[in-house]
Amino acid sequence: APCAPLWAHPTARRLLLHEHAWVRHAMGRAVGALLALLTAEQLVSEPLAPHGCLGGDGGGLVRIADAIAEQLHSSLLNEAAAQQALRSLLWIGLATRKEPSLAPQSREHERLLRGGGGGGEEGE
């Protein structure tokens, strides 16, 4: 898989949220470069899927998007890093719209979508 080396270790999220701005920016650029090389279809295709290009459980892309979104709240963020983060989030949003399996829903989210949310209901 072309992206397996980058995601082989669970450090991508930690690097995206590293305390040093240059580390965050470098990892953001790496993520952006990887996404630019891939399509949503490639992320769910047979050769990549077993290795979990962005996370073997199908939630890797969501975790990466979450970390990128957290970057936007940082006082360490510069304009170039913000632009890269937004490009990556846009790519991820479009990819998950095209291939919903890239963003599996949590049980809590599914429950809320079915109308069982809030209000302290214990019947489920």
JSON list of C-alpha atoms in Angstrom, two decimals, residues 39-87:
[
{"chain": "A", "resi": 39, "resn": "THR", "atom": "CA", "xyz": [-8.69, 8.94, -4.33]},
{"chain": "A", "resi": 40, "resn": "ALA", "atom": "CA", "xyz": [-11.55, 7.91, -2.10]},
{"chain": "A", "resi": 41, "resn": "GLU", "atom": "CA", "xyz": [-11.95, 4.80, -4.23]},
{"chain": "A", "resi": 42, "resn": "GLN", "atom": "CA", "xyz": [-8.33, 3.82, -3.62]},
{"chain": "A", "resi": 43, "resn": "LEU", "atom": "CA", "xyz": [-8.83, 4.04, 0.14]},
{"chain": "A", "resi": 44, "resn": "VAL", "atom": "CA", "xyz": [-11.60, 1.45, 0.02]},
{"chain": "A", "resi": 45, "resn": "SER", "atom": "CA", "xyz": [-10.11, -0.75, -2.71]},
{"chain": "A", "resi": 46, "resn": "GLU", "atom": "CA", "xyz": [-8.95, -4.29, -2.02]},
{"chain": "A", "resi": 47, "resn": "PRO", "atom": "CA", "xyz": [-5.16, -3.76, -2.13]},
{"chain": "A", "resi": 48, "resn": "LEU", "atom": "CA", "xyz": [-5.30, -0.94, 0.43]},
{"chain": "A", "resi": 49, "resn": "ALA", "atom": "CA", "xyz": [-8.24, -1.87, 2.62]},
{"chain": "A", "resi": 50, "resn": "PRO", "atom": "CA", "xyz": [-6.73, -4.91, 4.40]},
{"chain": "A", "resi": 51, "resn": "HIS", "atom": "CA", "xyz": [-3.78, -2.84, 5.55]},
{"chain": "A", "resi": 52, "resn": "GLY", "atom": "CA", "xyz": [-5.98, 0.06, 6.56]},
{"chain": "A", "resi": 53, "resn": "CYS", "atom": "CA", "xyz": [-4.23, 2.88, 4.73]},
{"chain": "A", "resi": 54, "resn": "LEU", "atom": "CA", "xyz": [-5.62, 5.40, 7.21]},
{"chain": "A", "resi": 55, "resn": "GLY", "atom": "CA", "xyz": [-6.45, 3.04, 10.03]},
{"chain": "A", "resi": 56, "resn": "GLY", "atom": "CA", "xyz": [-7.31, -0.65, 9.89]},
{"chain": "A", "resi": 57, "resn": "ASP", "atom": "CA", "xyz": [-10.61, -0.23, 11.72]},
{"chain": "A", "resi": 58, "resn": "GLY", "atom": "CA", "xyz": [-12.00, 2.13, 9.11]},
{"chain": "A", "resi": 59, "resn": "GLY", "atom": "CA", "xyz": [-11.88, 5.09, 11.47]},
{"chain": "A", "resi": 60, "resn": "GLY", "atom": "CA", "xyz": [-8.35, 6.26, 10.69]},
{"chain": "A", "resi": 61, "resn": "LEU", "atom": "CA", "xyz": [-9.49, 8.95, 8.31]},
{"chain": "A", "resi": 62, "resn": "VAL", "atom": "CA", "xyz": [-11.88, 10.28, 10.96]},
{"chain": "A", "resi": 63, "resn": "ARG", "atom": "CA", "xyz": [-9.08, 10.39, 13.56]},
{"chain": "A", "resi": 64, "resn": "ILE", "atom": "CA", "xyz": [-6.82, 12.24, 11.12]},
{"chain": "A", "resi": 65, "resn": "ALA", "atom": "CA", "xyz": [-9.61, 14.71, 10.31]},
{"chain": "A", "resi": 66, "resn": "ASP", "atom": "CA", "xyz": [-10.22, 15.25, 14.02]},
{"chain": "A", "resi": 67, "resn": "ALA", "atom": "CA", "xyz": [-6.55, 16.05, 14.63]},
{"chain": "A", "resi": 68, "resn": "ILE", "atom": "CA", "xyz": [-6.45, 18.39, 11.63]},
{"chain": "A", "resi": 69, "resn": "ALA", "atom": "CA", "xyz": [-9.55, 20.19, 12.91]},
{"chain": "A", "resi": 70, "resn": "GLU", "atom": "CA", "xyz": [-7.90, 20.55, 16.34]},
{"chain": "A", "resi": 71, "resn": "GLN", "atom": "CA", "xyz": [-4.95, 22.23, 14.62]},
{"chain": "A", "resi": 72, "resn": "LEU", "atom": "CA", "xyz": [-7.27, 25.05, 13.58]},
{"chain": "A", "resi": 73, "resn": "HIS", "atom": "CA", "xyz": [-7.80, 26.00, 17.25]},
{"chain": "A", "resi": 74, "resn": "SER", "atom": "CA", "xyz": [-4.09, 26.39, 17.98]},
{"chain": "A", "resi": 75, "resn": "SER", "atom": "CA", "xyz": [-2.38, 29.69, 18.64]},
{"chain": "A", "resi": 76, "resn": "LEU", "atom": "CA", "xyz": [0.63, 28.10, 16.88]},
{"chain": "A", "resi": 77, "resn": "LEU", "atom": "CA", "xyz": [-1.22, 28.01, 13.56]},
{"chain": "A", "resi": 78, "resn": "ASN", "atom": "CA", "xyz": [0.18, 30.11, 10.73]},
{"chain": "A", "resi": 79, "resn": "GLU", "atom": "CA", "xyz": [-1.58, 30.94, 7.47]},
{"chain": "A", "resi": 80, "resn": "ALA", "atom": "CA", "xyz": [0.17, 28.26, 5.41]},
{"chain": "A", "resi": 81, "resn": "ALA", "atom": "CA", "xyz": [-0.65, 25.55, 7.95]},
{"chain": "A", "resi": 82, "resn": "ALA", "atom": "CA", "xyz": [-4.27, 26.74, 8.13]},
{"chain": "A", "resi": 83, "resn": "GLN", "atom": "CA", "xyz": [-4.60, 26.59, 4.35]},
{"chain": "A", "resi": 84, "resn": "GLN", "atom": "CA", "xyz": [-3.13, 23.09, 4.29]},
{"chain": "A", "resi": 85, "resn": "ALA", "atom": "CA", "xyz": [-5.46, 21.97, 7.09]},
{"chain": "A", "resi": 86, "resn": "LEU", "atom": "CA", "xyz": [-8.49, 23.30, 5.26]},
{"chain": "A", "resi": 87, "resn": "ARG", "atom": "CA", "xyz": [-7.45, 21.62, 1.99]}
]
